[in-house]
PDB file of C-alpha atoms in Angstrom:
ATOM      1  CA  UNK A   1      -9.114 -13.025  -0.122  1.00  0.00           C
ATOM      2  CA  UNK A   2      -5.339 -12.246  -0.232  1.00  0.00           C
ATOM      3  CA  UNK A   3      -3.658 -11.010   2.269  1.00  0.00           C
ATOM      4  CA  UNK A   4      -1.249  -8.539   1.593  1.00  0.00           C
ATOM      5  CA  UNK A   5      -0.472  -5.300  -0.287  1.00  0.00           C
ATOM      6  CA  UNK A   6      -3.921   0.608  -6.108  1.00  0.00           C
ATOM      7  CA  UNK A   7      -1.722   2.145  -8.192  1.00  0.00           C
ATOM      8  CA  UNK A   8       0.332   0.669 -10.698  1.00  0.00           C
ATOM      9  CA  UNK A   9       3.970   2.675 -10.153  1.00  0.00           C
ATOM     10  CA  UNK A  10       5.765   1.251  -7.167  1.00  0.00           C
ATOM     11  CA  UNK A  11       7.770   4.402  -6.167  1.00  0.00           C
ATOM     12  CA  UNK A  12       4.186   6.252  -6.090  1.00  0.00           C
ATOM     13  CA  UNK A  13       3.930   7.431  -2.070  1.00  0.00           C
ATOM     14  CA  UNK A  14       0.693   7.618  -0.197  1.00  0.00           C
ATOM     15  CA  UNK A  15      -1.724   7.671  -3.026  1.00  0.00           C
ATOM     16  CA  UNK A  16      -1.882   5.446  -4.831  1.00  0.00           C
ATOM     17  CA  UNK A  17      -3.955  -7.568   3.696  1.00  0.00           C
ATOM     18  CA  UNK A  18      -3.193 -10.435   5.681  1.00  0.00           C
ATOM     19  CA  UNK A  19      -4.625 -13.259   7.945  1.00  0.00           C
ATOM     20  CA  UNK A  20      -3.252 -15.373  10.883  1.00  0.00           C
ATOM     21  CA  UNK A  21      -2.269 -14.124  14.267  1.00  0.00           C
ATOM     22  CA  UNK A  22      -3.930 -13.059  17.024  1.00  0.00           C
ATOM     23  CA  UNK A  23      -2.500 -11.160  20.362  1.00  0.00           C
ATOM     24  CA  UNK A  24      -3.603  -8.470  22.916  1.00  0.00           C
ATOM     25  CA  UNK A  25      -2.795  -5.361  22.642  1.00  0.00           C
ATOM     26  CA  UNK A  26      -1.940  -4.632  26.456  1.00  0.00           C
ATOM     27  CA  UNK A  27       1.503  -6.018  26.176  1.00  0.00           C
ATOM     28  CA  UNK A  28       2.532  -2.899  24.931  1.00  0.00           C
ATOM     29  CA  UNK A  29       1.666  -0.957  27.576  1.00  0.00           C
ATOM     30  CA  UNK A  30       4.950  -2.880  28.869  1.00  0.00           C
ATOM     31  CA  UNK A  31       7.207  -1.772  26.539  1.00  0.00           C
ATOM     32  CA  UNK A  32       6.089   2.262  26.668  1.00  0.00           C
ATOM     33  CA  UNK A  33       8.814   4.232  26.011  1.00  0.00           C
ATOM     34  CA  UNK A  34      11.718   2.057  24.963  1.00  0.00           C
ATOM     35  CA  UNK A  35      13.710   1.110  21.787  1.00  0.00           C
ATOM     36  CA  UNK A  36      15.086  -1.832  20.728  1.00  0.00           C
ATOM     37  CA  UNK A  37      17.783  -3.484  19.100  1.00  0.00           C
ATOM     38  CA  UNK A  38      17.988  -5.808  16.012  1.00  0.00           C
ATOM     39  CA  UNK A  39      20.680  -7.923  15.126  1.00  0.00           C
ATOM     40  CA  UNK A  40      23.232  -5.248  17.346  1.00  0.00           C
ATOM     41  CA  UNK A  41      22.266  -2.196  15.126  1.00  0.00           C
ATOM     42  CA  UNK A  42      21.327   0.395  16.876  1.00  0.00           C
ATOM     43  CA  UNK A  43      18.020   1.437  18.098  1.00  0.00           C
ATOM     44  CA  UNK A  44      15.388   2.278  15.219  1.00  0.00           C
ATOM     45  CA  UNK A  45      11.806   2.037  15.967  1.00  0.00           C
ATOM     46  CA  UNK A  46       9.673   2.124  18.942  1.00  0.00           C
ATOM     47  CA  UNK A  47       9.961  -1.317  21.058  1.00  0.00           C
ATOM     48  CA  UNK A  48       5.769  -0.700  20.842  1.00  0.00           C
ATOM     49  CA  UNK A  49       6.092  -0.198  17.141  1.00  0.00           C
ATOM     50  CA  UNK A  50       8.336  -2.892  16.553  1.00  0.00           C
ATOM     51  CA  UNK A  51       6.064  -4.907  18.125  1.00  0.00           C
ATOM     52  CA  UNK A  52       3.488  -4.449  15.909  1.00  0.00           C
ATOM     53  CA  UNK A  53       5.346  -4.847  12.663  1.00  0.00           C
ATOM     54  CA  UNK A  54       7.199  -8.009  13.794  1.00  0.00           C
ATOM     55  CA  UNK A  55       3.357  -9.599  14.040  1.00  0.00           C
ATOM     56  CA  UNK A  56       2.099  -8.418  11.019  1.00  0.00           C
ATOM     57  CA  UNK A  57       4.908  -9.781   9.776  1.00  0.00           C
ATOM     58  CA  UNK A  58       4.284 -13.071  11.383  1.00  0.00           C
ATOM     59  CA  UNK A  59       1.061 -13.070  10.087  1.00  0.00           C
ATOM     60  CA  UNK A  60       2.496 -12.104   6.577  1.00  0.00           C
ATOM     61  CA  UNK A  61       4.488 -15.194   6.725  1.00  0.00           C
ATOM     62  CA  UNK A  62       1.875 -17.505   7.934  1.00  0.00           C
ATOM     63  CA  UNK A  63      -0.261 -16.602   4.559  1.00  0.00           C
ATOM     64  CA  UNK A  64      -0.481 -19.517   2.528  1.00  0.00           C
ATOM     65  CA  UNK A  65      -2.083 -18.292  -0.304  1.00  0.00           C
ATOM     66  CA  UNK A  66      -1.032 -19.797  -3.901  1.00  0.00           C
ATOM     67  CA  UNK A  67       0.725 -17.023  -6.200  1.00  0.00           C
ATOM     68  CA  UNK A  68      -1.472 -16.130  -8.536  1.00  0.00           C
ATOM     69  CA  UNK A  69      -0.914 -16.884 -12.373  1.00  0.00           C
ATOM     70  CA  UNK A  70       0.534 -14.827 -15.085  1.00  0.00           C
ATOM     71  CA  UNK A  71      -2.848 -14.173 -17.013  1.00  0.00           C
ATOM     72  CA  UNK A  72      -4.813 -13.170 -13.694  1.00  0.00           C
ATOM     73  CA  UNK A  73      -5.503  -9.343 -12.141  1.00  0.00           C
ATOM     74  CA  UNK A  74      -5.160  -8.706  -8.293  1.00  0.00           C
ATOM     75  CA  UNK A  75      -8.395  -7.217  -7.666  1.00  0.00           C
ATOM     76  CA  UNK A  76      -7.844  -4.267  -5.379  1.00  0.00           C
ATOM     77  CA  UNK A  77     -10.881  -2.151  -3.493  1.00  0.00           C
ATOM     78  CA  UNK A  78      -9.653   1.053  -1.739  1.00  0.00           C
ATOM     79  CA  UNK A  79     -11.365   3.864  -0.387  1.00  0.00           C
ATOM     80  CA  UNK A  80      -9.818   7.718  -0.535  1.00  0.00           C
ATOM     81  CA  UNK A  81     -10.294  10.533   0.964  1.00  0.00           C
ATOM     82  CA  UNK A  82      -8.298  13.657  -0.147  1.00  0.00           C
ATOM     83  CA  UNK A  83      -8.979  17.748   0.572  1.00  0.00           C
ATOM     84  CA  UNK A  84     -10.702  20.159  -1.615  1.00  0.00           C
ATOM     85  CA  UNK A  85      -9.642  23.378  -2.025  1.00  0.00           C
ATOM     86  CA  UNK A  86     -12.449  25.657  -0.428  1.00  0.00           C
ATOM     87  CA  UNK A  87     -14.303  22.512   0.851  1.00  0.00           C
ATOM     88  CA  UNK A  88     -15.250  21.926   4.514  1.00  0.00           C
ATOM     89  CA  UNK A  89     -15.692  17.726   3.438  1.00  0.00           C
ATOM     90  CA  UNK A  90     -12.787  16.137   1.994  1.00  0.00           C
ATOM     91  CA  UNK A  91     -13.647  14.365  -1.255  1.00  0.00           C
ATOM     92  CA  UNK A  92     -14.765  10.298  -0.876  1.00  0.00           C
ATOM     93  CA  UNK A  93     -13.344   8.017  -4.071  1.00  0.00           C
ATOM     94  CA  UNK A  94     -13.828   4.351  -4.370  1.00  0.00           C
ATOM     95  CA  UNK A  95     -11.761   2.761  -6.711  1.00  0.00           C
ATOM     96  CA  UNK A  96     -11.818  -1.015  -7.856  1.00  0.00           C
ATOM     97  CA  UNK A  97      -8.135  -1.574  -9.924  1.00  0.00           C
ATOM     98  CA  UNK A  98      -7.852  -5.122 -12.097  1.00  0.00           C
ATOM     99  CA  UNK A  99      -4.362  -5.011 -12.098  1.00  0.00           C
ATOM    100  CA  UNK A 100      -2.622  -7.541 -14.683  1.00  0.00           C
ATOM    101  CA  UNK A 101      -0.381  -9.939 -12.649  1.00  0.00           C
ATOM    102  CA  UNK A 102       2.220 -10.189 -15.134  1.00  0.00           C
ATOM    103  CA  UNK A 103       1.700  -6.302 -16.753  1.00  0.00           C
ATOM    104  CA  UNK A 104       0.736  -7.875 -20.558  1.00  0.00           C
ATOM    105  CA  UNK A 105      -3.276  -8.028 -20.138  1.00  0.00           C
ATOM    106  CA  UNK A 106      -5.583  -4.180 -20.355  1.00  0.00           C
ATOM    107  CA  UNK A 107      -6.395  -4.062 -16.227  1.00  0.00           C
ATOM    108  CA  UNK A 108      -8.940  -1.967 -15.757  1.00  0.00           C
ATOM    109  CA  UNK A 109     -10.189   1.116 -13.452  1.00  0.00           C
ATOM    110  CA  UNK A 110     -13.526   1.999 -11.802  1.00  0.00           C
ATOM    111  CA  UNK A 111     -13.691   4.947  -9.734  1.00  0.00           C
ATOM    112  CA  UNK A 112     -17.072   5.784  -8.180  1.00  0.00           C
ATOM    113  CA  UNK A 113     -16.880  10.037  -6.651  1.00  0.00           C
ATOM    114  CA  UNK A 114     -20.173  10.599  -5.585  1.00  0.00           C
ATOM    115  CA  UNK A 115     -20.111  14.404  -5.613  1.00  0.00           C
ATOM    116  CA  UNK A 116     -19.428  14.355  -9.385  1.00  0.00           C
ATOM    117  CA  UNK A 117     -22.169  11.291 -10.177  1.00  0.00           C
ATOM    118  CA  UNK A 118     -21.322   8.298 -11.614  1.00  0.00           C
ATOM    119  CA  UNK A 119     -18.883   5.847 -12.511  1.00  0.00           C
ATOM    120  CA  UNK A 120     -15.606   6.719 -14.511  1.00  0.00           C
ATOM    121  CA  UNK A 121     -14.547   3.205 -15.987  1.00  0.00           C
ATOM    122  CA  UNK A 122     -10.434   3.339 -17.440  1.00  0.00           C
ATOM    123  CA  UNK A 123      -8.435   0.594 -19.444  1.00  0.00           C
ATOM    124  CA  UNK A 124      -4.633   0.072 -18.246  1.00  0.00           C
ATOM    125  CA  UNK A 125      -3.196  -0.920 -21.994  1.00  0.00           C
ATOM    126  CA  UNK A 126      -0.859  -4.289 -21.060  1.00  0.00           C
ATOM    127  CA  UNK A 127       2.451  -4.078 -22.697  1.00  0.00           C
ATOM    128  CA  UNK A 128       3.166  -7.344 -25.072  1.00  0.00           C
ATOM    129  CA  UNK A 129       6.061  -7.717 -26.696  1.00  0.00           C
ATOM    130  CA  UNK A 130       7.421  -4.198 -25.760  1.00  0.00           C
ATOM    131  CA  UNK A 131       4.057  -2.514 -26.823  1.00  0.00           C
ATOM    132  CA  UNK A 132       1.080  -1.253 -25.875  1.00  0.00           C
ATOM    133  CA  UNK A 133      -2.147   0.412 -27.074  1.00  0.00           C
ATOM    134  CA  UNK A 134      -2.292   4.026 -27.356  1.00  0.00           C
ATOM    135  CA  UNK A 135      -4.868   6.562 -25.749  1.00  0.00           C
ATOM    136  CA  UNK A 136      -7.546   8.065 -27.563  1.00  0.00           C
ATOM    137  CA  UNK A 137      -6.356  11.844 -28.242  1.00  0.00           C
ATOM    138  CA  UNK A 138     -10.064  12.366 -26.748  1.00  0.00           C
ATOM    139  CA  UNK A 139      -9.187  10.930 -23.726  1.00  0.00           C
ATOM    140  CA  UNK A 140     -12.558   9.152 -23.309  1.00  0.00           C
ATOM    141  CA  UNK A 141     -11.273   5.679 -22.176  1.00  0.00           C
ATOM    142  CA  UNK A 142     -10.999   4.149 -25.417  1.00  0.00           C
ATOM    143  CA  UNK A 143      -7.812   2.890 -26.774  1.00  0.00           C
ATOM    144  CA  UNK A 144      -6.725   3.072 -30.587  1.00  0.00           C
ATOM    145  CA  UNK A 145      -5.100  -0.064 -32.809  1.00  0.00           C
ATOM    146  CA  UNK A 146      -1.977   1.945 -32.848  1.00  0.00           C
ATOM    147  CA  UNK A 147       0.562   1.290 -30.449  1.00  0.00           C
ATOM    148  CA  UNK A 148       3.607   2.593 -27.946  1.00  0.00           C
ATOM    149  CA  UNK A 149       6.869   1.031 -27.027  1.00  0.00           C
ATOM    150  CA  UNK A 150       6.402   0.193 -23.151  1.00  0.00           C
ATOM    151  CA  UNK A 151       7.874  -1.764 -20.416  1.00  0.00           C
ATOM    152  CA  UNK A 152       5.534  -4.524 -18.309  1.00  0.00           C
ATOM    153  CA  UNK A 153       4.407  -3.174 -15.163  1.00  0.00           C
ATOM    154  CA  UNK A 154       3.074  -6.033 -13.078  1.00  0.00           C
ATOM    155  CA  UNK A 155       0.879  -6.247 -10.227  1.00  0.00           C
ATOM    156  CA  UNK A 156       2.717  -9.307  -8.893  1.00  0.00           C
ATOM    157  CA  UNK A 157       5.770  -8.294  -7.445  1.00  0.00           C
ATOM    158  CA  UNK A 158       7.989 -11.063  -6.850  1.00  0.00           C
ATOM    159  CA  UNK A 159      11.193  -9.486  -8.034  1.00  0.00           C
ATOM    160  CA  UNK A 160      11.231  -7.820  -4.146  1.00  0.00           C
ATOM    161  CA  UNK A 161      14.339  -8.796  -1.560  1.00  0.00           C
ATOM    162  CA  UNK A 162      12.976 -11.130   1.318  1.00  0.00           C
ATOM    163  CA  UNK A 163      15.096  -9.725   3.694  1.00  0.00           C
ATOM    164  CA  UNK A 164      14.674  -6.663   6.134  1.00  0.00           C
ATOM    165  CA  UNK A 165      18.302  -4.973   5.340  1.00  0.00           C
ATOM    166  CA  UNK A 166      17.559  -5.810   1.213  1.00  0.00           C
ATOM    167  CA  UNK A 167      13.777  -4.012   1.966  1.00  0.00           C
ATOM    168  CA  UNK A 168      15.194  -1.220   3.431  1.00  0.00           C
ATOM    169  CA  UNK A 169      17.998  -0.594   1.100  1.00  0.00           C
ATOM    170  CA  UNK A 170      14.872  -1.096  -1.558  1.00  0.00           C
ATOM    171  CA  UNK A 171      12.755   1.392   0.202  1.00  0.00           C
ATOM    172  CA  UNK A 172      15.939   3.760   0.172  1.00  0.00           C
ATOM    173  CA  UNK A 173      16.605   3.843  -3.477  1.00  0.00           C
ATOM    174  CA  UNK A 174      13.087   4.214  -3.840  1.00  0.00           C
ATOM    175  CA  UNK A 175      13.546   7.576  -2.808  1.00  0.00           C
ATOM    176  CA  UNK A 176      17.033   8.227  -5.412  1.00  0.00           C
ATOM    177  CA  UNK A 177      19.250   8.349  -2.387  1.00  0.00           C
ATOM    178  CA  UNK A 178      21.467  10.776  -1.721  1.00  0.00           C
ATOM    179  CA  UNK A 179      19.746  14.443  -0.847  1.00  0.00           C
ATOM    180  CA  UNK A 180      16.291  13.100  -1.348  1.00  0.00           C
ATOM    181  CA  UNK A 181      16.847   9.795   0.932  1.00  0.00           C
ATOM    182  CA  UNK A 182      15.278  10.848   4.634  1.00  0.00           C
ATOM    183  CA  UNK A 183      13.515   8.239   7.277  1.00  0.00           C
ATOM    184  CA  UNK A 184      10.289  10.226   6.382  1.00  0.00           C
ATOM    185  CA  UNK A 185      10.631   9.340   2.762  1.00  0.00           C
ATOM    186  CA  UNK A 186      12.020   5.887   3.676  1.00  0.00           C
ATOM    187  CA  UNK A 187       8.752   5.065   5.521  1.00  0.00           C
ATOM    188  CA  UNK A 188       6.195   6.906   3.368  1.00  0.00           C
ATOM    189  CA  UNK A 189       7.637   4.413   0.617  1.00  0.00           C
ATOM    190  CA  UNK A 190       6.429   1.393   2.955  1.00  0.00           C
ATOM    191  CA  UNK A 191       2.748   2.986   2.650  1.00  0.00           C
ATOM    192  CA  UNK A 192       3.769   3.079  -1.061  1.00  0.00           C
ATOM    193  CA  UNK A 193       4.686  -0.127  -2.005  1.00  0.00           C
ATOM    194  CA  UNK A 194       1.590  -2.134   0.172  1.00  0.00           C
ATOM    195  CA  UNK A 195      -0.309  -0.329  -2.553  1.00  0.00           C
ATOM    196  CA  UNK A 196       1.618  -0.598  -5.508  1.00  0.00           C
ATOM    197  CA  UNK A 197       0.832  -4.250  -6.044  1.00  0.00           C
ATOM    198  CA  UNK A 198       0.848  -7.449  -4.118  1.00  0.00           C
ATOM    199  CA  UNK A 199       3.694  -8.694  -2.717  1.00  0.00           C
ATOM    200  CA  UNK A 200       4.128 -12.311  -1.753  1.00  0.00           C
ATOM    201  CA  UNK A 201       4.511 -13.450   2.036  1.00  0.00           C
ATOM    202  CA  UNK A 202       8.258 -13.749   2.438  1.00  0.00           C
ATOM    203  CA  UNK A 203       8.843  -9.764   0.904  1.00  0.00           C
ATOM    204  CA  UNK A 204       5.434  -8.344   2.589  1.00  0.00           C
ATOM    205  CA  UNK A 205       6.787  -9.996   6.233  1.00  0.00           C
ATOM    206  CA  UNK A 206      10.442  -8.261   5.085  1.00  0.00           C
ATOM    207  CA  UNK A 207       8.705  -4.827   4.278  1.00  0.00           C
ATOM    208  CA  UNK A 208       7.181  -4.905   8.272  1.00  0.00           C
ATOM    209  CA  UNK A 209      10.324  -6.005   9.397  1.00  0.00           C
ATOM    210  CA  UNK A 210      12.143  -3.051   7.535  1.00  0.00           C
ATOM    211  CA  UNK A 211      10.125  -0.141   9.356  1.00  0.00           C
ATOM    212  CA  UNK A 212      11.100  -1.559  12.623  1.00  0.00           C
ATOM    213  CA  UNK A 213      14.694  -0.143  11.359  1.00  0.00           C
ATOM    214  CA  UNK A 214      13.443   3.053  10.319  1.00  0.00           C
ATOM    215  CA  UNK A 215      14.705   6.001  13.513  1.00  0.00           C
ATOM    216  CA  UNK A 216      11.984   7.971  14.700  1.00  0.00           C
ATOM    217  CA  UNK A 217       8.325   4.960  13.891  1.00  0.00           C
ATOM    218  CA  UNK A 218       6.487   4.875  16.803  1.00  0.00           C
ATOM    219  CA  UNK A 219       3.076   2.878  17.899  1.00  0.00           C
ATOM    220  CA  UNK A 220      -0.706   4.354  18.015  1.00  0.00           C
ATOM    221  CA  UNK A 221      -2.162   1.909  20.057  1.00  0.00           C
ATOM    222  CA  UNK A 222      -5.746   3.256  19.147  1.00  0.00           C
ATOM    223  CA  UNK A 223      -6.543   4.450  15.735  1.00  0.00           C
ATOM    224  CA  UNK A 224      -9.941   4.841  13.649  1.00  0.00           C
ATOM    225  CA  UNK A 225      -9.448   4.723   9.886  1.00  0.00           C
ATOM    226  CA  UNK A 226     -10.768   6.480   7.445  1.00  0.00           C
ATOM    227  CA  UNK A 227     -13.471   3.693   6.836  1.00  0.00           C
ATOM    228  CA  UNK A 228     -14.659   3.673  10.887  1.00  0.00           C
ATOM    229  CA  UNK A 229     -12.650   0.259  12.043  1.00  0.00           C
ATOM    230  CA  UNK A 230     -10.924   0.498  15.314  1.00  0.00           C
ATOM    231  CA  UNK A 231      -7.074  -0.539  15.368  1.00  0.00           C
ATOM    232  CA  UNK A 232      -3.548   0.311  16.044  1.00  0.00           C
ATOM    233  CA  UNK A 233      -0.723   1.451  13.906  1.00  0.00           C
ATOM    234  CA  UNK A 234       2.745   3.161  13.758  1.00  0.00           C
ATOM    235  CA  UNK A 235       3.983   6.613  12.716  1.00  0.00           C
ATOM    236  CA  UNK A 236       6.770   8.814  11.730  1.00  0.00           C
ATOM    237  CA  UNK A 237       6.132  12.701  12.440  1.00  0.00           C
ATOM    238  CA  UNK A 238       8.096  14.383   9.119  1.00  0.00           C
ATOM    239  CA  UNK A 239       8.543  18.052   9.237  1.00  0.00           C
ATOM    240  CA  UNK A 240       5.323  19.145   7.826  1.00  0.00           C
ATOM    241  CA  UNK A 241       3.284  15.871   8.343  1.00  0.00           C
ATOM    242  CA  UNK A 242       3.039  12.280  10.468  1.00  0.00           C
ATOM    243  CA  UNK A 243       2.222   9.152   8.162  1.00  0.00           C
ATOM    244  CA  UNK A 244       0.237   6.359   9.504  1.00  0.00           C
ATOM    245  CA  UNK A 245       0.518   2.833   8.865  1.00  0.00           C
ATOM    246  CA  UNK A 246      -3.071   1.331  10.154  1.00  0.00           C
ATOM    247  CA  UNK A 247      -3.581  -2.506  11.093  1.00  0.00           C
ATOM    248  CA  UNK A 248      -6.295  -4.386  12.373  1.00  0.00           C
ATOM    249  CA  UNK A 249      -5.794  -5.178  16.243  1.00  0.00           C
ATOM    250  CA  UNK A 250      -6.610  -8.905  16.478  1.00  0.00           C
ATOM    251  CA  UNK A 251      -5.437 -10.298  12.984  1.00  0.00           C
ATOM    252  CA  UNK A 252      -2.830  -7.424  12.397  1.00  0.00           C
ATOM    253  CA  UNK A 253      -4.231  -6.906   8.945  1.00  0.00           C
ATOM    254  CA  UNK A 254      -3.239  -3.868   6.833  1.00  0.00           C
ATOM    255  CA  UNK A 255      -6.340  -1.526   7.098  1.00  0.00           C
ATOM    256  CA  UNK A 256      -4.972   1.664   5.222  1.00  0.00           C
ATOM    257  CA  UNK A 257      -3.058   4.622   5.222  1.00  0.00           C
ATOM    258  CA  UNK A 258      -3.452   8.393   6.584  1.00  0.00           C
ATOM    259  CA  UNK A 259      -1.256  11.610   6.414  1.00  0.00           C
ATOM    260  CA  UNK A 260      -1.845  14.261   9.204  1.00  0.00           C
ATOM    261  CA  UNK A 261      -1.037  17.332   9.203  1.00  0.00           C
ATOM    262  CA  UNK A 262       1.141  17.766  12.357  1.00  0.00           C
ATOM    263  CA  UNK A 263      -0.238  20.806  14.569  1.00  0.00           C
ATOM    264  CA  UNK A 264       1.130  23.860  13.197  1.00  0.00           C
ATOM    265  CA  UNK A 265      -0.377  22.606  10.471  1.00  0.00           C
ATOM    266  CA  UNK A 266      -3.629  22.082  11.920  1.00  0.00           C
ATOM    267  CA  UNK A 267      -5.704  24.022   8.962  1.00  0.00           C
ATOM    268  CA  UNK A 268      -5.304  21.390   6.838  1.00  0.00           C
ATOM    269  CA  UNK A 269      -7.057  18.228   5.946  1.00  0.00           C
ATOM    270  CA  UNK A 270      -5.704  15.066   6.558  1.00  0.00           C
ATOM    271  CA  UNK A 271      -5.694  12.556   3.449  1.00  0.00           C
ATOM    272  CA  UNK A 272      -6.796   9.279   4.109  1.00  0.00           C
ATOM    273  CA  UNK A 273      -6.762   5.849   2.265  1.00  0.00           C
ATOM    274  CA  UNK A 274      -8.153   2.552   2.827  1.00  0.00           C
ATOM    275  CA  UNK A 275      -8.088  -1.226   1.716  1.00  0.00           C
ATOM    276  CA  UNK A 276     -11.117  -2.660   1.568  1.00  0.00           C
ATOM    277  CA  UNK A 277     -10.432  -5.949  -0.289  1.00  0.00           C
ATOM    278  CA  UNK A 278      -8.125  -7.431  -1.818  1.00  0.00           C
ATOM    279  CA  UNK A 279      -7.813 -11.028  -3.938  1.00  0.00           C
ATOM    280  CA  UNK A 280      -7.050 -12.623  -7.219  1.00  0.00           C
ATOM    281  CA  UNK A 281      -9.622 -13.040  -9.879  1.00  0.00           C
ATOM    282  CA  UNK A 282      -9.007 -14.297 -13.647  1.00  0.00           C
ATOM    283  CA  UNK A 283     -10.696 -11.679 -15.558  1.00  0.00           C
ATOM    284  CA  UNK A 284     -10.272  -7.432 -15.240  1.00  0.00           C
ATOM    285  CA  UNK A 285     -14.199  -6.396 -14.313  1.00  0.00           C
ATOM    286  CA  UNK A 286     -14.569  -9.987 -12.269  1.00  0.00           C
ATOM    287  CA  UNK A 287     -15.581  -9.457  -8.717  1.00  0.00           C
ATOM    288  CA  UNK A 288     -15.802 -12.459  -6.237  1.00  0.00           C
TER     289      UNK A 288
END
């Protein structure tokens, strides 16, 4: 298994893992309620928060795994839970994505939703040589002999800075900047990009490292995901919503994703995402 970071467009938020370290979670009951300081900027996160990015992105760095080759898929399992209009239970999706490392080779879809039956099963057309097969205009799956211009979109994303300041000024621009560049957007991109692809060590530790600059990210030290496991995470309370980054609390894994609704709010459902596996496989459809 990888560790590490489905959806295929990296500025995608919320919809659309890591081994190594081990600590307790009851030195943070010794930092409650302070900030701290990195590199003499001034205070961003939580000291608790911080905490727990700095070790998941120790453990992000300790990750040893080969990168994968240009022909293989990342193999991604998530879980989702989203709201239904006029629904007391929020809709359940489990999605397998064979993402094409290099963006040339079909990935593939599955996406079980047990309230509608069934299995839907989509091809991701690669793009070689600036093209790419074209839908069916019956949008059943199936992809014509005719083609598209296109630009590679690949699952591997080593083109990411290393660093915390180059991650955060990447998470920024993710966002266009300006008017639509907040710390709530800034850190809902972080959710974004774990699931966008999979980054290698050195920019997954430098994506951690970059919410520990974000004002306003503080820790949960107790947190149930949307898939029952027990763990901690960090937050940032936006005007209408908190996002949660979930990790496990012994290996400081990346477990998933939620957006609450904050109080005033409370009527409506929180949306919920989770990683169940993650890893490299040579063929789209090949599970371990």
């Amino acid at each position: 298994m990888i560790a590490g970071s489905a959806g295929p467009a990296r500025a995608r938020s919320w919809l659309l893992a890591t081994v190594g370290a081990t600590a307790t979670v009851g030195v943070f009951a010794l930092l409650l309620g302070s900030v701290v300081s990195i590199d003499g900027e001034p205070p961003a996160a939580s000291a608790q928060a911080a905490e727990i990015l700095h070790r998941a992105a120790d453990t992000a760095r300790a990750d040893r795994t080969p990168a994968p080759r240009a022909d293989q898929f990342i193999l991604r399992t998530t879980k989702g839970f989203a709201p239904v209009a006029g629904q007391g239970e929020p809709a359940t999706t489990l999605t397998r994505s064979w993402m094409s490392v290099d963006g040339t080779h079909d990935g593939l879809i599955w996406v079980s939703d047990p309230p509608a039956g069934g299995r839907q099963s989509t091809v991701i057309p690669g793009c070689l040589n600036g093209r790419a097969r074209e839908w069916s205009p019956a949008a059943d799956g199936t992809l014509l002999n005719s083609t598209r211009p296109c630009t590679p979109t690949p699952a591997y994303l080593n083109d990411l800075p290393t660093d915390a300041t180059g991650m955060l000024h990447h998470l920024q621009r993710m966002s266009g900047g300006g008017t639509m560049q907040s710390n709530e957007r800034t850190f809902a991109n972080v959710g974004g990009l774990i699931q966008s692809g999979y980054l290698p060590a050195q920019s997954r530790a430098a994506l951690y490292e970059a919410a520990t600059k974000i004002p306003g990210v503080v820790a949960n030290q107790t947190m149930t995901d949307a898939a029952g496991r027990t763990g901690i995470g960090v937050s940032l309370a936006g005007d209408i919503d908190r996002y949660e980054l979930l990790f496990d609390s012994n290996t400081y894994q990346f477990l998933g994703w939620q957006v609450v609704p904050k109080a005033e709010n409370a009527g409506q459902q929180a949306r919920r995402g989770v990683t169940l596996n993650l890893t490299i496989v040579d063929h789209a459809g090949q599970t371990p």
